[in-house]
Amino acid sequence: MNLEECVSGMEVIVLAVPSQAVRETAKKMSAYIAPDTIIINAAKGLEMNTHKRLSQVIQEEIPLARVAVLSGPSHAEEVGRGIPTTVVCSSEDKTVAELVQDVFMSPFFRVYTNQDLTGVETGGALKNIIAIAAGISDGLGYGDNTKAALMTRGATEMARLGQAMGASILTFAGLTGIGDLIVTCTSMHSRNRRAGILLGQGKPLEEVLQAVGMVVEGVDTCKAAYELAQQLGVEMPITEQLYQILFKGKDPALAVNELMLRDKTHESEDAVNQINMKWL
């Protein structure tokens, strides 16, 4: 079955290709998509060079489509086995999100809706960066304390950049923020964490990617997020150090040491604590 046969006449299409293939795939699909077709993107990342969210990429290539995003802590290995999983559907059009919710809801697959499309997509993309960092920590032989710090401070970075992009900070406390971060940083199902473990053990990036054998989304996302943070003037120390490891050959142990020796600061000034204050 070719692409035209797959998408022609469909009311709802799930697009589940690697993030850097979204534009090319959407462009190829565009000639066969009817107006108001709902396209649900399942990839998590930022487009290289443009730094755009993937829903923006799809909308540019297929302007008449209605775009939604499905994101959250959902390893396919577990979803396929019917293990209870909860995710979020987001769209700028509430009726589209609710329709997708109805399509996917089942006794083992629960779907929430959230209209903060920027926050949902940004959280899903950026957590892969922190997962590589968490894997590096494991590969270096560090313990739970280090990983907890990386995850917590990583959540702060995610929220910081998300806010600068126009997202609601509360979204990062939900399934597509903290939820996805937890599962990706702690599970061996996570390609990003597995890649990080190998990096922490001293393997070069090219060898790591070959060993994982599948797309490690956090690598390209790290580069895009680093560049975007520089552009927006957002401080992202974990992302910056990972960028140095991935693309400049920096020693992972040195990167961790520099994170620990950064200038003193006060935790309550950070974005995660703004979330906590809104909850109180």
mmCIF file with all atom_site columns, C-alpha atoms in Angstrom, residues 135-245:
data_model
loop_
_atom_site.group_PDB
_atom_site.id
_atom_site.type_symbol
_atom_site.label_atom_id
_atom_site.label_alt_id
_atom_site.label_comp_id
_atom_site.label_asym_id
_atom_site.label_entity_id
_atom_site.label_seq_id
_atom_site.pdbx_PDB_ins_code
_atom_site.Cartn_x
_atom_site.Cartn_y
_atom_site.Cartn_z
_atom_site.occupancy
_atom_site.B_iso_or_equiv
_atom_site.pdbx_formal_charge
_atom_site.auth_seq_id
_atom_site.auth_comp_id
_atom_site.auth_asym_id
_atom_site.auth_atom_id
_atom_site.pdbx_PDB_model_num
ATOM 1   C CA . GLY A 1 135 ? 21.316 7.957  31.202 1.00 0.00 ? 135 GLY A CA 1
ATOM 2   C CA . ILE A 1 136 ? 24.785 9.536  31.215 1.00 0.00 ? 136 ILE A CA 1
ATOM 3   C CA . SER A 1 137 ? 24.520 9.731  35.000 1.00 0.00 ? 137 SER A CA 1
ATOM 4   C CA . ASP A 1 138 ? 23.743 6.001  35.102 1.00 0.00 ? 138 ASP A CA 1
ATOM 5   C CA . GLY A 1 139 ? 26.587 5.233  32.704 1.00 0.00 ? 139 GLY A CA 1
ATOM 6   C CA . LEU A 1 140 ? 29.016 7.141  34.902 1.00 0.00 ? 140 LEU A CA 1
ATOM 7   C CA . GLY A 1 141 ? 27.936 4.986  37.858 1.00 0.00 ? 141 GLY A CA 1
ATOM 8   C CA . TYR A 1 142 ? 26.227 7.778  39.764 1.00 0.00 ? 142 TYR A CA 1
ATOM 9   C CA . GLY A 1 143 ? 23.241 7.061  41.969 1.00 0.00 ? 143 GLY A CA 1
ATOM 10  C CA . ASP A 1 144 ? 19.652 7.994  42.674 1.00 0.00 ? 144 ASP A CA 1
ATOM 11  C CA . ASN A 1 145 ? 20.605 11.335 44.187 1.00 0.00 ? 145 ASN A CA 1
ATOM 12  C CA . THR A 1 146 ? 22.203 12.509 40.947 1.00 0.00 ? 146 THR A CA 1
ATOM 13  C CA . LYS A 1 147 ? 19.347 11.315 38.772 1.00 0.00 ? 147 LYS A CA 1
ATOM 14  C CA . ALA A 1 148 ? 16.759 12.962 41.042 1.00 0.00 ? 148 ALA A CA 1
ATOM 15  C CA . ALA A 1 149 ? 18.656 16.243 40.775 1.00 0.00 ? 149 ALA A CA 1
ATOM 16  C CA . LEU A 1 150 ? 18.894 15.994 36.983 1.00 0.00 ? 150 LEU A CA 1
ATOM 17  C CA . MET A 1 151 ? 15.192 15.247 36.652 1.00 0.00 ? 151 MET A CA 1
ATOM 18  C CA . THR A 1 152 ? 14.117 18.033 39.006 1.00 0.00 ? 152 THR A CA 1
ATOM 19  C CA . ARG A 1 153 ? 16.419 20.665 37.558 1.00 0.00 ? 153 ARG A CA 1
ATOM 20  C CA . GLY A 1 154 ? 15.569 19.365 34.099 1.00 0.00 ? 154 GLY A CA 1
ATOM 21  C CA . ALA A 1 155 ? 11.892 19.993 34.783 1.00 0.00 ? 155 ALA A CA 1
ATOM 22  C CA . THR A 1 156 ? 12.833 23.572 35.632 1.00 0.00 ? 156 THR A CA 1
ATOM 23  C CA . GLU A 1 157 ? 14.639 23.981 32.313 1.00 0.00 ? 157 GLU A CA 1
ATOM 24  C CA . MET A 1 158 ? 11.702 22.543 30.395 1.00 0.00 ? 158 MET A CA 1
ATOM 25  C CA . ALA A 1 159 ? 9.278  24.939 32.057 1.00 0.00 ? 159 ALA A CA 1
ATOM 26  C CA . ARG A 1 160 ? 11.632 27.886 31.591 1.00 0.00 ? 160 ARG A CA 1
ATOM 27  C CA . LEU A 1 161 ? 11.960 27.436 27.839 1.00 0.00 ? 161 LEU A CA 1
ATOM 28  C CA . GLY A 1 162 ? 8.290  26.537 27.489 1.00 0.00 ? 162 GLY A CA 1
ATOM 29  C CA . GLN A 1 163 ? 7.224  29.750 29.195 1.00 0.00 ? 163 GLN A CA 1
ATOM 30  C CA . ALA A 1 164 ? 9.496  31.763 26.898 1.00 0.00 ? 164 ALA A CA 1
ATOM 31  C CA . MET A 1 165 ? 7.759  30.093 23.943 1.00 0.00 ? 165 MET A CA 1
ATOM 32  C CA . GLY A 1 166 ? 4.328  31.069 25.269 1.00 0.00 ? 166 GLY A CA 1
ATOM 33  C CA . ALA A 1 167 ? 3.314  27.870 27.078 1.00 0.00 ? 167 ALA A CA 1
ATOM 34  C CA . SER A 1 168 ? 1.434  27.651 30.359 1.00 0.00 ? 168 SER A CA 1
ATOM 35  C CA . ILE A 1 169 ? 3.807  26.738 33.166 1.00 0.00 ? 169 ILE A CA 1
ATOM 36  C CA . LEU A 1 170 ? 1.161  24.445 34.672 1.00 0.00 ? 170 LEU A CA 1
ATOM 37  C CA . THR A 1 171 ? 1.374  22.094 31.688 1.00 0.00 ? 171 THR A CA 1
ATOM 38  C CA . PHE A 1 172 ? 4.878  21.071 32.766 1.00 0.00 ? 172 PHE A CA 1
ATOM 39  C CA . ALA A 1 173 ? 3.490  19.733 36.043 1.00 0.00 ? 173 ALA A CA 1
ATOM 40  C CA . GLY A 1 174 ? 1.240  17.327 34.123 1.00 0.00 ? 174 GLY A CA 1
ATOM 41  C CA . LEU A 1 175 ? 1.525  14.155 32.072 1.00 0.00 ? 175 LEU A CA 1
ATOM 42  C CA . THR A 1 176 ? 3.408  15.739 29.173 1.00 0.00 ? 176 THR A CA 1
ATOM 43  C CA . GLY A 1 177 ? 5.881  17.394 31.534 1.00 0.00 ? 177 GLY A CA 1
ATOM 44  C CA . ILE A 1 178 ? 6.725  15.620 34.779 1.00 0.00 ? 178 ILE A CA 1
ATOM 45  C CA . GLY A 1 179 ? 4.905  12.437 33.744 1.00 0.00 ? 179 GLY A CA 1
ATOM 46  C CA . ASP A 1 180 ? 6.795  11.929 30.507 1.00 0.00 ? 180 ASP A CA 1
ATOM 47  C CA . LEU A 1 181 ? 10.028 13.036 32.164 1.00 0.00 ? 181 LEU A CA 1
ATOM 48  C CA . ILE A 1 182 ? 9.749  10.353 34.854 1.00 0.00 ? 182 ILE A CA 1
ATOM 49  C CA . VAL A 1 183 ? 9.080  7.472  32.491 1.00 0.00 ? 183 VAL A CA 1
ATOM 50  C CA . THR A 1 184 ? 11.752 8.486  29.976 1.00 0.00 ? 184 THR A CA 1
ATOM 51  C CA . CYS A 1 185 ? 14.481 9.039  32.567 1.00 0.00 ? 185 CYS A CA 1
ATOM 52  C CA . THR A 1 186 ? 13.879 5.796  34.475 1.00 0.00 ? 186 THR A CA 1
ATOM 53  C CA . SER A 1 187 ? 12.865 3.121  31.960 1.00 0.00 ? 187 SER A CA 1
ATOM 54  C CA . MET A 1 188 ? 15.087 0.873  29.849 1.00 0.00 ? 188 MET A CA 1
ATOM 55  C CA . HIS A 1 189 ? 12.385 1.123  27.186 1.00 0.00 ? 189 HIS A CA 1
ATOM 56  C CA . SER A 1 190 ? 13.694 4.664  26.665 1.00 0.00 ? 190 SER A CA 1
ATOM 57  C CA . ARG A 1 191 ? 16.080 4.916  23.708 1.00 0.00 ? 191 ARG A CA 1
ATOM 58  C CA . ASN A 1 192 ? 17.239 8.293  25.007 1.00 0.00 ? 192 ASN A CA 1
ATOM 59  C CA . ARG A 1 193 ? 18.191 6.904  28.411 1.00 0.00 ? 193 ARG A CA 1
ATOM 60  C CA . ARG A 1 194 ? 19.913 3.876  26.817 1.00 0.00 ? 194 ARG A CA 1
ATOM 61  C CA . ALA A 1 195 ? 21.900 6.205  24.571 1.00 0.00 ? 195 ALA A CA 1
ATOM 62  C CA . GLY A 1 196 ? 22.894 8.260  27.594 1.00 0.00 ? 196 GLY A CA 1
ATOM 63  C CA . ILE A 1 197 ? 24.129 5.186  29.463 1.00 0.00 ? 197 ILE A CA 1
ATOM 64  C CA . LEU A 1 198 ? 26.460 4.350  26.581 1.00 0.00 ? 198 LEU A CA 1
ATOM 65  C CA . LEU A 1 199 ? 27.682 7.945  26.380 1.00 0.00 ? 199 LEU A CA 1
ATOM 66  C CA . GLY A 1 200 ? 28.404 7.885  30.094 1.00 0.00 ? 200 GLY A CA 1
ATOM 67  C CA . GLN A 1 201 ? 30.430 4.714  29.579 1.00 0.00 ? 201 GLN A CA 1
ATOM 68  C CA . GLY A 1 202 ? 32.654 6.612  27.150 1.00 0.00 ? 202 GLY A CA 1
ATOM 69  C CA . LYS A 1 203 ? 31.233 5.477  23.810 1.00 0.00 ? 203 LYS A CA 1
ATOM 70  C CA . PRO A 1 204 ? 31.340 8.041  20.953 1.00 0.00 ? 204 PRO A CA 1
ATOM 71  C CA . LEU A 1 205 ? 28.008 9.348  19.677 1.00 0.00 ? 205 LEU A CA 1
ATOM 72  C CA . GLU A 1 206 ? 28.149 7.588  16.294 1.00 0.00 ? 206 GLU A CA 1
ATOM 73  C CA . GLU A 1 207 ? 28.753 4.229  17.969 1.00 0.00 ? 207 GLU A CA 1
ATOM 74  C CA . VAL A 1 208 ? 25.973 4.918  20.468 1.00 0.00 ? 208 VAL A CA 1
ATOM 75  C CA . LEU A 1 209 ? 23.417 5.640  17.755 1.00 0.00 ? 209 LEU A CA 1
ATOM 76  C CA . GLN A 1 210 ? 24.393 2.475  15.903 1.00 0.00 ? 210 GLN A CA 1
ATOM 77  C CA . ALA A 1 211 ? 24.093 0.418  19.082 1.00 0.00 ? 211 ALA A CA 1
ATOM 78  C CA . VAL A 1 212 ? 20.627 1.766  19.930 1.00 0.00 ? 212 VAL A CA 1
ATOM 79  C CA . GLY A 1 213 ? 19.559 1.031  16.357 1.00 0.00 ? 213 GLY A CA 1
ATOM 80  C CA . MET A 1 214 ? 16.575 3.391  16.391 1.00 0.00 ? 214 MET A CA 1
ATOM 81  C CA . VAL A 1 215 ? 16.091 7.153  16.313 1.00 0.00 ? 215 VAL A CA 1
ATOM 82  C CA . VAL A 1 216 ? 17.264 8.867  19.513 1.00 0.00 ? 216 VAL A CA 1
ATOM 83  C CA . GLU A 1 217 ? 15.115 11.993 19.340 1.00 0.00 ? 217 GLU A CA 1
ATOM 84  C CA . GLY A 1 218 ? 16.893 13.792 22.162 1.00 0.00 ? 218 GLY A CA 1
ATOM 85  C CA . VAL A 1 219 ? 20.073 14.261 20.131 1.00 0.00 ? 219 VAL A CA 1
ATOM 86  C CA . ASP A 1 220 ? 18.619 16.538 17.458 1.00 0.00 ? 220 ASP A CA 1
ATOM 87  C CA . THR A 1 221 ? 16.246 18.083 19.991 1.00 0.00 ? 221 THR A CA 1
ATOM 88  C CA . CYS A 1 222 ? 19.192 19.026 22.201 1.00 0.00 ? 222 CYS A CA 1
ATOM 89  C CA . LYS A 1 223 ? 20.800 20.968 19.364 1.00 0.00 ? 223 LYS A CA 1
ATOM 90  C CA . ALA A 1 224 ? 17.544 22.694 18.437 1.00 0.00 ? 224 ALA A CA 1
ATOM 91  C CA . ALA A 1 225 ? 16.693 23.526 22.066 1.00 0.00 ? 225 ALA A CA 1
ATOM 92  C CA . TYR A 1 226 ? 20.200 24.811 22.772 1.00 0.00 ? 226 TYR A CA 1
ATOM 93  C CA . GLU A 1 227 ? 20.036 27.138 19.779 1.00 0.00 ? 227 GLU A CA 1
ATOM 94  C CA . LEU A 1 228 ? 16.511 28.248 20.665 1.00 0.00 ? 228 LEU A CA 1
ATOM 95  C CA . ALA A 1 229 ? 17.506 28.955 24.273 1.00 0.00 ? 229 ALA A CA 1
ATOM 96  C CA . GLN A 1 230 ? 20.405 31.080 23.035 1.00 0.00 ? 230 GLN A CA 1
ATOM 97  C CA . GLN A 1 231 ? 18.021 32.956 20.748 1.00 0.00 ? 231 GLN A CA 1
ATOM 98  C CA . LEU A 1 232 ? 15.460 33.573 23.503 1.00 0.00 ? 232 LEU A CA 1
ATOM 99  C CA . GLY A 1 233 ? 17.991 34.268 26.249 1.00 0.00 ? 233 GLY A CA 1
ATOM 100 C CA . VAL A 1 234 ? 16.831 31.326 28.402 1.00 0.00 ? 234 VAL A CA 1
ATOM 101 C CA . GLU A 1 235 ? 19.249 29.689 30.831 1.00 0.00 ? 235 GLU A CA 1
ATOM 102 C CA . MET A 1 236 ? 19.384 25.884 30.339 1.00 0.00 ? 236 MET A CA 1
ATOM 103 C CA . PRO A 1 237 ? 22.569 24.572 31.977 1.00 0.00 ? 237 PRO A CA 1
ATOM 104 C CA . ILE A 1 238 ? 21.806 20.834 31.609 1.00 0.00 ? 238 ILE A CA 1
ATOM 105 C CA . THR A 1 239 ? 20.898 21.251 27.949 1.00 0.00 ? 239 THR A CA 1
ATOM 106 C CA . GLU A 1 240 ? 24.029 23.339 27.388 1.00 0.00 ? 240 GLU A CA 1
ATOM 107 C CA . GLN A 1 241 ? 26.296 20.711 28.965 1.00 0.00 ? 241 GLN A CA 1
ATOM 108 C CA . LEU A 1 242 ? 24.637 17.909 27.008 1.00 0.00 ? 242 LEU A CA 1
ATOM 109 C CA . TYR A 1 243 ? 25.112 19.911 23.820 1.00 0.00 ? 243 TYR A CA 1
ATOM 110 C CA . GLN A 1 244 ? 28.819 20.140 24.630 1.00 0.00 ? 244 GLN A CA 1
ATOM 111 C CA . ILE A 1 245 ? 28.983 16.360 25.198 1.00 0.00 ? 245 ILE A CA 1
#
